[in-house]
N, CA, C and O atoms as a DFTB+ gen file, in Angstrom:
764 C
 N C O
     1  1      86.924     131.434     132.403
     2  2      87.201     131.055     133.756
     3  2      88.024     129.788     133.786
     4  3      87.337     128.785     133.983
     5  1      89.193     129.597     133.655
     6  2      89.979     128.389     133.823
     7  2      89.257     127.140     133.369
     8  3      88.483     127.186     132.413
     9  1      89.494     126.029     134.036
    10  2      88.798     124.785     133.755
    11  2      89.222     124.146     132.444
    12  3      90.255     124.486     131.868
    13  1      88.406     123.223     131.993
    14  2      88.652     122.466     130.764
    15  2      88.335     123.316     129.531
    16  3      87.374     124.085     129.540
    17  1      89.134     123.181     128.475
    18  2      88.815     123.896     127.236
    19  2      87.541     123.322     126.609
    20  3      87.248     122.134     126.742
    21  1      86.801     124.179     125.933
    22  2      85.580     123.727     125.269
    23  2      85.931     122.922     124.018
    24  3      87.069     122.946     123.548
    25  1      84.946     122.218     123.495
    26  2      85.138     121.421     122.281
    27  2      85.598     122.308     121.124
    28  3      86.470     121.912     120.350
    29  1      85.015     123.509     121.001
    30  2      85.408     124.397     119.903
    31  2      86.836     124.911     120.094
    32  3      87.546     125.118     119.110
    33  1      87.268     125.121     121.335
    34  2      88.646     125.527     121.584
    35  2      89.613     124.401     121.227
    36  3      90.666     124.642     120.636
    37  1      89.249     123.175     121.587
    38  2      90.080     122.022     121.238
    39  2      90.166     121.857     119.727
    40  3      91.244     121.601     119.191
    41  1      89.023     122.004     119.028
    42  2      89.006     121.899     117.570
    43  2      89.869     122.977     116.932
    44  3      90.615     122.703     115.991
    45  1      89.771     124.207     117.440
    46  2      90.574     125.313     116.912
    47  2      92.062     125.054     117.115
    48  3      92.868     125.330     116.227
    49  1      92.423     124.531     118.268
    50  2      93.826     124.222     118.550
    51  2      94.320     123.118     117.621
    52  3      95.440     123.189     117.113
    53  1      93.487     122.092     117.394
    54  2      93.861     121.002     116.489
    55  2      94.025     121.528     115.067
    56  3      94.968     121.146     114.373
    57  1      93.125     122.396     114.627
    58  2      93.228     122.977     113.288
    59  2      94.513     123.782     113.144
    60  3      95.158     123.739     112.096
    61  1      94.887     124.508     114.179
    62  2      96.125     125.301     114.148
    63  2      97.349     124.375     114.065
    64  3      98.300     124.664     113.339
    65  1      97.319     123.270     114.807
    66  2      98.437     122.322     114.747
    67  2      98.533     121.686     113.364
    68  3      99.631     121.510     112.834
    69  1      97.391     121.344     112.780
    70  2      97.385     120.751     111.440
    71  2      97.896     121.765     110.414
    72  3      98.663     121.409     109.521
    73  1      97.473     123.026     110.540
    74  2      97.944     124.067     109.616
    75  2      99.463     124.220     109.715
    76  3     100.135     124.385     108.697
    77  1     100.001     124.167     110.919
    78  2     101.455     124.264     111.106
    79  2     102.146     123.054     110.483
    80  3     103.195     123.193     109.853
    81  1     101.565     121.875     110.656
    82  2     102.148     120.673     110.059
    83  2     102.065     120.734     108.531
    84  3     102.966     120.253     107.843
    85  1     100.994     121.319     108.000
    86  2     100.888     121.479     106.537
    87  2     102.038     122.328     106.013
    88  3     102.610     122.030     104.964
    89  1     102.372     123.378     106.739
    90  2     103.510     124.213     106.339
    91  2     104.795     123.389     106.338
    92  3     105.619     123.515     105.432
    93  1     104.963     122.545     107.357
    94  2     106.152     121.699     107.437
    95  2     106.176     120.679     106.298
    96  3     107.244     120.378     105.765
    97  1     105.019     120.148     105.922
    98  2     104.938     119.190     104.815
    99  2     105.280     119.879     103.501
   100  3     105.936     119.288     102.643
   101  1     104.841     121.125     103.337
   102  2     105.106     121.852     102.091
   103  2     106.575     122.262     101.963
   104  3     107.055     122.480     100.850
   105  1     107.286     122.369     103.068
   106  2     108.678     122.844     103.051
   107  2     109.567     122.053     102.092
   108  3     110.346     122.664     101.361
   109  1     109.485     120.699     102.062
   110  2     110.374     119.981     101.138
   111  2     109.887     119.919      99.685
   112  3     110.515     119.248      98.866
   113  1     108.806     120.587      99.350
   114  2     108.369     120.613      97.951
   115  2     109.438     121.287      97.097
   116  3     110.050     122.268      97.518
   117  1     109.659     120.757      95.901
   118  2     110.603     121.417      95.020
   119  2     109.969     122.713      94.498
   120  3     108.761     122.900      94.635
   121  1     110.768     123.614      93.900
   122  2     110.251     124.931      93.499
   123  2     109.044     124.903      92.571
   124  3     108.186     125.781      92.659
   125  1     108.956     123.915      91.683
   126  2     107.809     123.886      90.774
   127  2     106.649     123.037      91.310
   128  3     105.674     122.782      90.604
   129  1     106.771     122.608      92.562
   130  2     105.701     121.873      93.261
   131  2     105.298     120.577      92.568
   132  3     104.127     120.198      92.589
   133  1     106.268     119.895      91.951
   134  2     105.956     118.620      91.309
   135  2     106.483     117.427      92.102
   136  3     106.080     116.293      91.845
   137  1     107.378     117.666      93.061
   138  2     107.975     116.588      93.856
   139  2     107.830     116.860      95.339
   140  3     108.141     117.950      95.819
   141  1     107.353     115.856      96.058
   142  2     107.275     115.932      97.513
   143  2     108.132     114.811      98.084
   144  3     107.847     113.635      97.858
   145  1     109.173     115.163      98.819
   146  2     110.066     114.211      99.458
   147  2     109.921     114.374     100.972
   148  3     110.534     115.261     101.566
   149  1     109.128     113.540     101.575
   150  2     108.906     113.581     103.017
   151  2     109.292     112.203     103.550
   152  3     108.439     111.335     103.735
   153  1     110.583     112.015     103.791
   154  2     111.134     110.699     104.080
   155  2     111.562     110.574     105.533
   156  3     112.180     111.477     106.097
   157  1     111.217     109.432     106.130
   158  2     111.635     109.082     107.488
   159  2     111.309     110.156     108.523
   160  3     112.148     110.522     109.346
   161  1     110.107     110.639     108.467
   162  2     109.625     111.618     109.443
   163  2     108.568     110.998     110.349
   164  3     107.673     111.694     110.828
   165  1     108.668     109.703     110.582
   166  2     107.631     108.974     111.314
   167  2     107.312     109.603     112.654
   168  3     106.150     109.652     113.057
   169  1     108.314     110.079     113.337
   170  2     108.075     110.693     114.646
   171  2     107.185     111.922     114.540
   172  3     106.502     112.281     115.499
   173  1     107.191     112.559     113.394
   174  2     106.444     113.799     113.207
   175  2     105.055     113.584     112.602
   176  3     104.124     114.327     112.914
   177  1     104.910     112.576     111.742
   178  2     103.687     112.465     110.963
   179  2     102.864     111.212     111.211
   180  3     101.868     110.993     110.522
   181  1     103.248     110.384     112.171
   182  2     102.487     109.158     112.382
   183  2     101.208     109.396     113.187
   184  3     100.314     108.550     113.171
   185  1     101.103     110.498     113.870
   186  2      99.883     110.793     114.601
   187  2      98.815     111.321     113.658
   188  3      99.126     111.780     112.559
   189  1      97.577     111.258     114.075
   190  2      96.461     111.604     113.188
   191  2      96.571     113.011     112.611
   192  3      96.225     113.221     111.448
   193  1      97.040     113.973     113.387
   194  2      97.168     115.335     112.856
   195  2      98.247     115.407     111.775
   196  3      98.100     116.140     110.797
   197  1      99.319     114.655     111.950
   198  2     100.373     114.631     110.938
   199  2      99.900     113.986     109.657
   200  3     100.188     114.468     108.561
   201  1      99.168     112.888     109.799
   202  2      98.613     112.209     108.624
   203  2      97.629     113.142     107.919
   204  3      97.648     113.244     106.692
   205  1      96.779     113.815     108.674
   206  2      95.819     114.751     108.080
   207  2      96.543     115.858     107.318
   208  3      96.099     116.263     106.243
   209  1      97.653     116.347     107.868
   210  2      98.409     117.409     107.196
   211  2      98.982     116.925     105.871
   212  3      98.901     117.626     104.862
   213  1      99.561     115.725     105.873
   214  2     100.125     115.178     104.628
   215  2      99.057     115.130     103.545
   216  3      99.296     115.546     102.412
   217  1      97.888     114.626     103.891
   218  2      96.873     114.429     102.863
   219  2      96.149     115.710     102.488
   220  3      95.592     115.811     101.395
   221  1      96.151     116.686     103.381
   222  2      95.626     117.994     103.005
   223  2      96.523     118.620     101.934
   224  3      96.035     119.224     100.980
   225  1      97.825     118.468     102.103
   226  2      98.768     118.984     101.113
   227  2      98.631     118.214      99.795
   228  3      98.633     118.823      98.725
   229  1      98.515     116.896      99.860
   230  2      98.369     116.106      98.627
   231  2      97.107     116.501      97.858
   232  3      97.107     116.509      96.627
   233  1      96.047     116.822      98.570
   234  2      94.807     117.258      97.900
   235  2      94.978     118.599      97.209
   236  3      94.438     118.815      96.124
   237  1      95.725     119.499      97.829
   238  2      95.800     120.866      97.322
   239  2      96.910     121.078      96.286
   240  3      96.806     121.975      95.449
   241  1      97.954     120.275      96.333
   242  2      99.077     120.432      95.396
   243  2      98.812     119.595      94.153
   244  3      99.290     118.466      94.050
   245  1      98.070     120.132      93.230
   246  2      97.605     119.387      92.056
   247  2      98.693     119.130      91.006
   248  3      98.485     118.327      90.096
   249  1      99.846     119.797      91.118
   250  2     100.911     119.602      90.146
   251  2     101.886     118.496      90.544
   252  3     102.818     118.200      89.795
   253  1     101.689     117.894      91.688
   254  2     102.598     116.851      92.143
   255  2     102.601     115.668      91.183
   256  3     101.550     115.222      90.722
   257  1     103.798     115.169      90.889
   258  2     103.898     113.953      90.082
   259  2     104.737     112.883      90.788
   260  3     104.584     111.693      90.514
   261  1     105.622     113.307      91.698
   262  2     106.467     112.379      92.443
   263  2     106.193     112.551      93.931
   264  3     106.392     113.629      94.491
   265  1     105.735     111.476      94.560
   266  2     105.414     111.494      95.986
   267  2     106.292     110.458      96.675
   268  3     106.228     109.272      96.351
   269  1     107.112     110.904      97.624
   270  2     107.937     109.985      98.394
   271  2     107.597     110.160      99.874
   272  3     108.016     111.124     100.513
   273  1     106.837     109.217     100.397
   274  2     106.432     109.243     101.804
   275  2     107.097     108.117     102.597
   276  3     106.594     107.723     103.649
   277  1     108.206     107.605     102.108
   278  2     108.890     106.469     102.728
   279  2     109.150     106.722     104.216
   280  3     109.645     107.778     104.612
   281  1     108.801     105.720     105.024
   282  2     109.173     105.726     106.429
   283  2     108.425     106.696     107.312
   284  3     108.982     107.166     108.305
   285  1     107.189     107.013     106.991
   286  2     106.418     107.951     107.804
   287  2     105.383     107.280     108.690
   288  3     104.633     107.961     109.390
   289  1     105.333     105.954     108.670
   290  2     104.444     105.194     109.547
   291  2     102.988     105.656     109.451
   292  3     102.317     105.839     110.466
   293  1     102.515     105.838     108.227
   294  2     101.140     106.310     108.052
   295  2     100.113     105.223     108.345
   296  3      98.953     105.535     108.614
   297  1     100.510     103.967     108.300
   298  2      99.652     102.860     108.681
   299  2      98.442     102.676     107.777
   300  3      98.362     103.237     106.684
   301  1      97.508     101.877     108.264
   302  2      96.285     101.581     107.515
   303  2      95.458     102.839     107.308
   304  3      94.919     103.060     106.223
   305  1      95.355     103.661     108.338
   306  2      94.575     104.899     108.239
   307  2      95.152     105.779     107.139
   308  3      94.410     106.319     106.318
   309  1      96.461     105.923     107.122
   310  2      97.103     106.736     106.098
   311  2      96.931     106.161     104.699
   312  3      96.741     106.905     103.737
   313  1      96.998     104.833     104.584
   314  2      96.782     104.193     103.278
   315  2      95.373     104.459     102.779
   316  3      95.164     104.745     101.600
   317  1      94.413     104.364     103.679
   318  2      93.023     104.655     103.275
   319  2      92.873     106.110     102.848
   320  3      92.204     106.405     101.858
   321  1      93.498     107.021     103.599
   322  2      93.414     108.445     103.235
   323  2      94.086     108.694     101.890
   324  3      93.580     109.464     101.074
   325  1      95.224     108.047     101.657
   326  2      95.914     108.200     100.389
   327  2      95.046     107.686      99.242
   328  3      94.969     108.314      98.186
   329  1      94.402     106.557      99.451
   330  2      93.487     106.018      98.438
   331  2      92.337     106.986      98.189
   332  3      91.921     107.179      97.046
   333  1      91.827     107.591      99.249
   334  2      90.733     108.557      99.100
   335  2      91.197     109.785      98.309
   336  3      90.471     110.282      97.448
   337  1      92.409     110.272      98.604
   338  2      92.953     111.405      97.849
   339  2      93.054     111.041      96.370
   340  3      92.699     111.840      95.504
   341  1      93.535     109.845      96.089
   342  2      93.662     109.407      94.695
   343  2      92.298     109.328      94.021
   344  3      92.156     109.715      92.861
   345  1      91.304     108.832      94.733
   346  2      89.956     108.715      94.165
   347  2      89.336     110.086      93.920
   348  3      88.661     110.294      92.912
   349  1      89.564     111.022      94.839
   350  2      88.945     112.340      94.736
   351  2      89.615     113.245      93.721
   352  3      88.944     114.022      93.043
   353  1      90.936     113.152      93.610
   354  2      91.663     114.123      92.796
   355  2      92.137     113.582      91.452
   356  3      92.580     114.354      90.601
   357  1      92.052     112.264      91.247
   358  2      92.584     111.648      90.031
   359  2      93.941     112.242      89.684
   360  3      94.091     112.885      88.645
   361  1      94.933     112.030      90.550
   362  2      96.228     112.696      90.381
   363  2      96.978     112.227      89.147
   364  3      96.694     111.173      88.578
   365  1      97.938     113.039      88.756
   366  2      98.803     112.717      87.632
   367  2     100.143     112.178      88.124
   368  3     101.156     112.317      87.439
   369  1     100.152     111.574      89.288
   370  2     101.378     111.055      89.882
   371  2     102.003     110.007      88.972
   372  3     101.309     109.163      88.404
   373  1     103.314     110.075      88.843
   374  2     104.047     109.053      88.103
   375  2     104.813     108.133      89.046
   376  3     105.062     106.973      88.716
   377  1     105.188     108.642      90.215
   378  2     105.929     107.846      91.188
   379  2     105.298     107.998      92.571
   380  3     104.977     109.104      93.005
   381  1     105.130     106.872      93.248
   382  2     104.606     106.871      94.609
   383  2     105.422     105.890      95.431
   384  3     105.478     104.699      95.125
   385  1     106.057     106.406      96.483
   386  2     106.845     105.581      97.385
   387  2     106.199     105.637      98.766
   388  3     106.234     106.664      99.443
   389  1     105.613     104.523      99.166
   390  2     105.030     104.404     100.503
   391  2     105.674     103.237     101.249
   392  3     105.037     102.574     102.068
   393  1     106.942     103.004     100.948
   394  2     107.688     101.938     101.614
   395  2     107.829     102.255     103.103
   396  3     107.830     103.417     103.508
   397  1     107.946     101.206     103.900
   398  2     108.203     101.328     105.340
   399  2     107.178     102.218     106.038
   400  3     107.538     103.155     106.750
   401  1     105.911     101.916     105.827
   402  2     104.842     102.715     106.426
   403  2     103.837     101.903     107.226
   404  3     102.782     102.427     107.583
   405  1     104.126     100.648     107.520
   406  2     103.227      99.807     108.314
   407  2     101.809      99.801     107.724
   408  3     100.827      99.963     108.448
   409  1     101.717      99.613     106.413
   410  2     100.424      99.676     105.729
   411  2      99.535      98.465     106.003
   412  3      98.311      98.575     105.937
   413  1     100.113      97.344     106.301
   414  2      99.372      96.097     106.529
   415  2      98.617      95.702     105.256
   416  3      98.505      96.491     104.318
   417  1      98.116      94.504     105.239
   418  2      97.399      93.999     104.062
   419  2      96.208      94.886     103.726
   420  3      95.957      95.169     102.554
   421  1      95.481      95.322     104.728
   422  2      94.302      96.167     104.508
   423  2      94.669      97.476     103.806
   424  3      93.952      97.921     102.910
   425  1      95.766      98.082     104.205
   426  2      96.211      99.320     103.573
   427  2      96.663      99.100     102.140
   428  3      96.409      99.928     101.265
   429  1      97.341      97.966     101.902
   430  2      97.772      97.640     100.537
   431  2      96.558      97.472      99.634
   432  3      96.561      97.949      98.499
   433  1      95.510      96.792     100.128
   434  2      94.289      96.619      99.328
   435  2      93.643      97.965      99.012
   436  3      93.185      98.180      97.890
   437  1      93.599      98.869      99.982
   438  2      93.010     100.193      99.745
   439  2      93.749     100.905      98.622
   440  3      93.124     101.492      97.739
   441  1      95.073     100.855      98.655
   442  2      95.862     101.495      97.606
   443  2      95.721     100.773      96.267
   444  3      95.661     101.414      95.217
   445  1      95.667      99.449      96.303
   446  2      95.577      98.664      95.066
   447  2      94.375      99.093      94.231
   448  3      94.476      99.209      93.010
   449  1      93.264      99.324      94.870
   450  2      92.056      99.712      94.128
   451  2      92.261     100.997      93.339
   452  3      91.738     101.134      92.233
   453  1      93.016     101.938      93.896
   454  2      93.245     103.206      93.203
   455  2      94.403     103.126      92.210
   456  3      94.356     103.737      91.142
   457  1      95.438     102.372      92.565
   458  2      96.583     102.211      91.657
   459  2      96.115     101.607      90.341
   460  3      96.620     101.964      89.277
   461  1      95.158     100.700      90.408
   462  2      94.667     100.035      89.192
   463  2      94.006     101.003      88.219
   464  3      93.939     100.721      87.022
   465  1      93.517     102.140      88.711
   466  2      92.850     103.083      87.811
   467  2      93.658     104.362      87.585
   468  3      93.209     105.260      86.872
   469  1      94.828     104.449      88.177
   470  2      95.690     105.621      87.988
   471  2      96.528     105.395      86.731
   472  3      97.511     104.654      86.758
   473  1      96.142     106.024      85.653
   474  2      96.749     105.738      84.353
   475  2      98.130     106.353      84.165
   476  3      98.777     106.091      83.150
   477  1      98.599     107.158      85.106
   478  2      99.903     107.795      84.946
   479  2     100.991     107.181      85.833
   480  3     102.173     107.457      85.626
   481  1     100.624     106.369      86.798
   482  2     101.576     105.841      87.766
   483  2     102.473     104.780      87.125
   484  3     101.995     103.732      86.689
   485  1     103.771     105.061      87.074
   486  2     104.723     104.120      86.485
   487  2     105.617     103.460      87.536
   488  3     106.136     102.369      87.303
   489  1     105.802     104.105      88.682
   490  2     106.687     103.587      89.728
   491  2     105.941     103.532      91.055
   492  3     105.378     104.532      91.501
   493  1     105.940     102.361      91.681
   494  2     105.277     102.197      92.975
   495  2     106.200     101.391      93.879
   496  3     106.638     100.301      93.511
   497  1     106.493     101.925      95.057
   498  2     107.323     101.195      96.012
   499  2     106.524     100.913      97.274
   500  3     106.143     101.827      98.005
   501  1     106.277      99.635      97.514
   502  2     105.549      99.165      98.694
   503  2     106.473      98.361      99.619
   504  3     106.008      97.688     100.539
   505  1     107.771      98.438      99.367
   506  2     108.750      97.667     100.134
   507  2     108.655      97.960     101.635
   508  3     108.158      99.004     102.058
   509  1     109.147      97.005     102.414
   510  2     109.241      97.155     103.867
   511  2     107.894      97.367     104.555
   512  3     107.842      97.913     105.657
   513  1     106.829      96.949     103.926
   514  2     105.518      96.866     104.563
   515  2     105.267      95.370     104.737
   516  3     104.913      94.679     103.781
   517  1     105.446      94.891     105.920
   518  2     105.466      93.454     106.202
   519  2     104.050      92.880     106.209
   520  3     103.380      92.858     107.242
   521  1     103.616      92.423     105.056
   522  2     102.252      91.898     104.914
   523  2     102.219      90.395     104.681
   524  3     101.160      89.780     104.812
   525  1     103.327      89.802     104.346
   526  2     103.389      88.357     104.163
   527  2     102.569      87.868     102.984
   528  3     102.192      88.630     102.094
   529  1     102.308      86.572     103.010
   530  2     101.563      85.940     101.912
   531  2     100.153      86.502     101.805
   532  3      99.576      86.501     100.717
   533  1      99.582      86.985     102.915
   534  2      98.219      87.536     102.861
   535  2      98.151      88.792     101.993
   536  3      97.098      89.092     101.430
   537  1      99.242      89.520     101.879
   538  2      99.271      90.703     101.020
   539  2      99.589      90.389      99.576
   540  3      99.458      91.252      98.708
   541  1     100.006      89.165      99.308
   542  2     100.399      88.785      97.951
   543  2      99.265      88.944      96.956
   544  3      99.507      89.319      95.809
   545  1      98.053      88.673      97.357
   546  2      96.913      88.819      96.428
   547  2      96.708      90.278      96.035
   548  3      96.371      90.570      94.888
   549  1      96.908      91.189      96.975
   550  2      96.816      92.617      96.646
   551  2      97.937      93.009      95.696
   552  3      97.709      93.743      94.734
   553  1      99.153      92.521      95.961
   554  2     100.271      92.794      95.060
   555  2      99.976      92.238      93.671
   556  3     100.235      92.894      92.662
   557  1      99.434      91.025      93.627
   558  2      99.101      90.390      92.342
   559  2      98.058      91.204      91.589
   560  3      98.135      91.338      90.367
   561  1      97.098      91.741      92.303
   562  2      96.067      92.565      91.692
   563  2      96.699      93.808      91.046
   564  3      96.338      94.192      89.933
   565  1      97.631      94.417      91.751
   566  2      98.333      95.579      91.207
   567  2      99.114      95.182      89.959
   568  3      99.041      95.856      88.931
   569  1      99.859      94.088      90.056
   570  2     100.677      93.630      88.923
   571  2      99.812      93.343      87.702
   572  3     100.167      93.708      86.581
   573  1      98.702      92.702      87.920
   574  2      97.865      92.288      86.799
   575  2      97.051      93.422      86.187
   576  3      96.817      93.433      84.978
   577  1      96.615      94.379      87.012
   578  2      95.639      95.340      86.496
   579  2      96.075      96.795      86.457
   580  3      95.321      97.623      85.947
   581  1      97.252      97.155      86.968
   582  2      97.701      98.555      86.896
   583  2      98.185      98.837      85.475
   584  3      99.179      98.253      85.043
   585  1      97.511      99.714      84.744
   586  2      97.743      99.864      83.313
   587  2      99.100     100.424      82.907
   588  3      99.611     100.079      81.842
   589  1      99.688     101.275      83.727
   590  2     100.912     101.939      83.298
   591  2     102.125     101.607      84.157
   592  3     103.210     102.134      83.913
   593  1     101.969     100.760      85.138
   594  2     103.043     100.458      86.073
   595  2     104.215      99.773      85.366
   596  3     104.043      98.758      84.691
   597  1     105.408     100.345      85.536
   598  2     106.623      99.789      84.937
   599  2     107.546      99.197      86.003
   600  3     108.185      98.169      85.776
   601  1     107.612      99.856      87.177
   602  2     108.500      99.415      88.253
   603  2     107.712      99.272      89.549
   604  3     106.944     100.153      89.935
   605  1     107.926      98.130      90.213
   606  2     107.219      97.837      91.464
   607  2     108.207      97.320      92.492
   608  3     108.926      96.353      92.240
   609  1     108.244      97.960      93.646
   610  2     109.120      97.542      94.732
   611  2     108.340      96.780      95.791
   612  3     107.442      97.324      96.434
   613  1     108.695      95.516      95.962
   614  2     108.054      94.677      96.983
   615  2     109.115      94.037      97.884
   616  3     108.869      92.989      98.482
   617  1     110.277      94.652      97.982
   618  2     111.360      94.097      98.803
   619  2     110.948      94.059     100.272
   620  3     110.264      94.956     100.766
   621  1     111.373      93.017     100.947
   622  2     111.182      92.884     102.388
   623  2     109.713      93.052     102.813
   624  3     109.404      93.774     103.761
   625  1     108.835      92.378     102.099
   626  2     107.412      92.392     102.466
   627  2     106.986      91.056     103.072
   628  3     105.808      90.842     103.357
   629  1     107.955      90.161     103.264
   630  2     107.731      88.848     103.866
   631  2     106.793      87.954     103.050
   632  3     105.965      87.231     103.604
   633  1     106.940      88.019     101.730
   634  2     106.094      87.216     100.846
   635  2     106.262      85.712     101.058
   636  3     105.283      84.966     101.084
   637  1     107.484      85.288     101.206
   638  2     107.838      83.873     101.301
   639  2     107.431      83.152     100.004
   640  3     106.943      83.791      99.071
   641  1     107.625      81.858      99.944
   642  2     107.378      81.090      98.717
   643  2     105.907      81.112      98.316
   644  3     105.588      81.241      97.135
   645  1     105.013      80.987      99.292
   646  2     103.569      80.966      98.990
   647  2     103.127      82.259      98.310
   648  3     102.403      82.219      97.315
   649  1     103.555      83.399      98.837
   650  2     103.204      84.683      98.243
   651  2     103.862      84.887      96.890
   652  3     103.276      85.483      95.986
   653  1     105.092      84.385      96.757
   654  2     105.805      84.520      95.491
   655  2     105.089      83.783      94.371
   656  3     105.082      84.251      93.232
   657  1     104.490      82.648      94.673
   658  2     103.732      81.904      93.660
   659  2     102.538      82.717      93.168
   660  3     102.234      82.720      91.975
   661  1     101.872      83.395      94.073
   662  2     100.720      84.223      93.707
   663  2     101.172      85.388      92.823
   664  3     100.548      85.691      91.806
   665  1     102.258      86.028      93.226
   666  2     102.802      87.148      92.460
   667  2     103.272      86.664      91.084
   668  3     103.048      87.345      90.083
   669  1     103.916      85.503      91.026
   670  2     104.410      84.969      89.750
   671  2     103.269      84.705      88.769
   672  3     103.405      84.953      87.571
   673  1     102.154      84.204      89.278
   674  2     101.003      83.950      88.401
   675  2     100.491      85.247      87.781
   676  3     100.139      85.277      86.602
   677  1     100.449      86.310      88.566
   678  2     100.006      87.610      88.037
   679  2     101.036      88.167      87.061
   680  3     100.682      88.772      86.049
   681  1     102.293      87.963      87.368
   682  2     103.369      88.450      86.507
   683  2     103.300      87.813      85.118
   684  3     103.640      88.449      84.120
   685  1     102.867      86.580      85.060
   686  2     102.733      85.887      83.775
   687  2     101.691      86.550      82.881
   688  3     101.735      86.409      81.659
   689  1     100.757      87.270      83.489
   690  2      99.699      87.933      82.716
   691  2      99.968      89.426      82.507
   692  3      99.150      90.121      81.904
   693  1     101.099      89.920      82.995
   694  2     101.419      91.341      82.902
   695  2     102.286      91.605      81.686
   696  3     103.202      90.837      81.395
   697  1     102.004      92.683      80.976
   698  2     102.780      93.025      79.782
   699  2     103.531      94.340      79.918
   700  3     104.247      94.723      78.994
   701  1     103.393      95.048      81.043
   702  2     103.998      96.374      81.158
   703  2     105.121      96.467      82.179
   704  3     105.990      97.327      82.037
   705  1     105.141      95.634      83.182
   706  2     106.134      95.720      84.249
   707  2     107.522      95.354      83.722
   708  3     107.705      94.295      83.122
   709  1     108.501      96.240      83.952
   710  2     109.868      95.967      83.503
   711  2     110.817      95.721      84.676
   712  3     111.919      95.211      84.477
   713  1     110.405      96.077      85.893
   714  2     111.260      95.891      87.060
   715  2     110.398      95.529      88.268
   716  3     109.429      96.215      88.591
   717  1     110.776      94.436      88.922
   718  2     110.078      93.982      90.128
   719  2     111.129      93.626      91.165
   720  3     111.926      92.714      90.948
   721  1     111.142      94.332      92.288
   722  2     112.123      94.084      93.348
   723  2     111.486      93.209      94.420
   724  3     110.580      93.641      95.132
   725  1     111.971      91.975      94.525
   726  2     111.483      91.022      95.521
   727  2     112.569      90.651      96.533
   728  3     112.476      89.611      97.184
   729  1     113.579      91.479      96.668
   730  2     114.697      91.173      97.567
   731  2     114.220      90.994      99.010
   732  3     113.241      91.605      99.439
   733  1     114.927      90.152      99.736
   734  2     114.710      89.948     101.180
   735  2     113.295      89.490     101.513
   736  3     112.679      90.002     102.448
   737  1     112.786      88.538     100.759
   738  2     111.434      88.026     100.992
   739  2     111.409      86.559     101.396
   740  3     110.335      85.958     101.418
   741  1     112.537      85.970     101.712
   742  2     112.594      84.580     102.147
   743  2     111.835      83.667     101.189
   744  3     110.975      82.888     101.600
   745  1     112.168      83.777      99.916
   746  2     111.443      83.014      98.896
   747  2     111.850      81.549      98.850
   748  3     111.043      80.710      98.450
   749  1     113.039      81.222      99.234
   750  2     113.480      79.829      99.219
   751  2     113.575      79.271      97.815
   752  3     113.472      80.012      96.838
   753  1     113.771      77.977      97.713
   754  2     113.910      77.326      96.407
   755  2     112.606      77.352      95.614
   756  3     112.623      77.480      94.390
   757  1     111.481      77.231      96.307
   758  2     110.187      77.179      95.651
   759  2     109.784      78.549      95.078
   760  3     109.135      78.612      94.034
   761  1     110.160      79.626      95.745
   762  2     109.788      80.971      95.328
   763  2     110.608      81.451      94.179
   764  3     110.415      82.573      93.710
């Protein structure tokens, strides 16, 4: 009889929308399902259903090794979900790009905890997530304790000189990092 949809109807509709978004997320997978390039789709995936679709695909595609989610505005919620996927699936990812996703310091910390135990991750790009000096400690934690990390992108994260000092101290204790991008961080003479 007309009126408002029931809770189960709303849930079914949401599940159908998420399933459709999962299909859209899977579309850019390469033929052998090892690379996911979902770049600058913020308008499509920044809402909760879009974020849920991305992480449903990440959970199910166990052969993925390269993940590029640059510019999807997944935010803190998305960073936490990504960390949860990493904790649950122990992925064999070698490259993870979550640049320009509004992760905030809290999201960077969530990812840092998992990056430190992901023994296959060699490339991580956190650029364009404006966290400032408050995020520097999370970056330092990644630099100091990520066992296999070779390349780290921290460009345009607003570290400034204070954050650069924290990162430099961790870098002094790192033996594996071969490339660190700190461009556009207003480091000044002190940084």
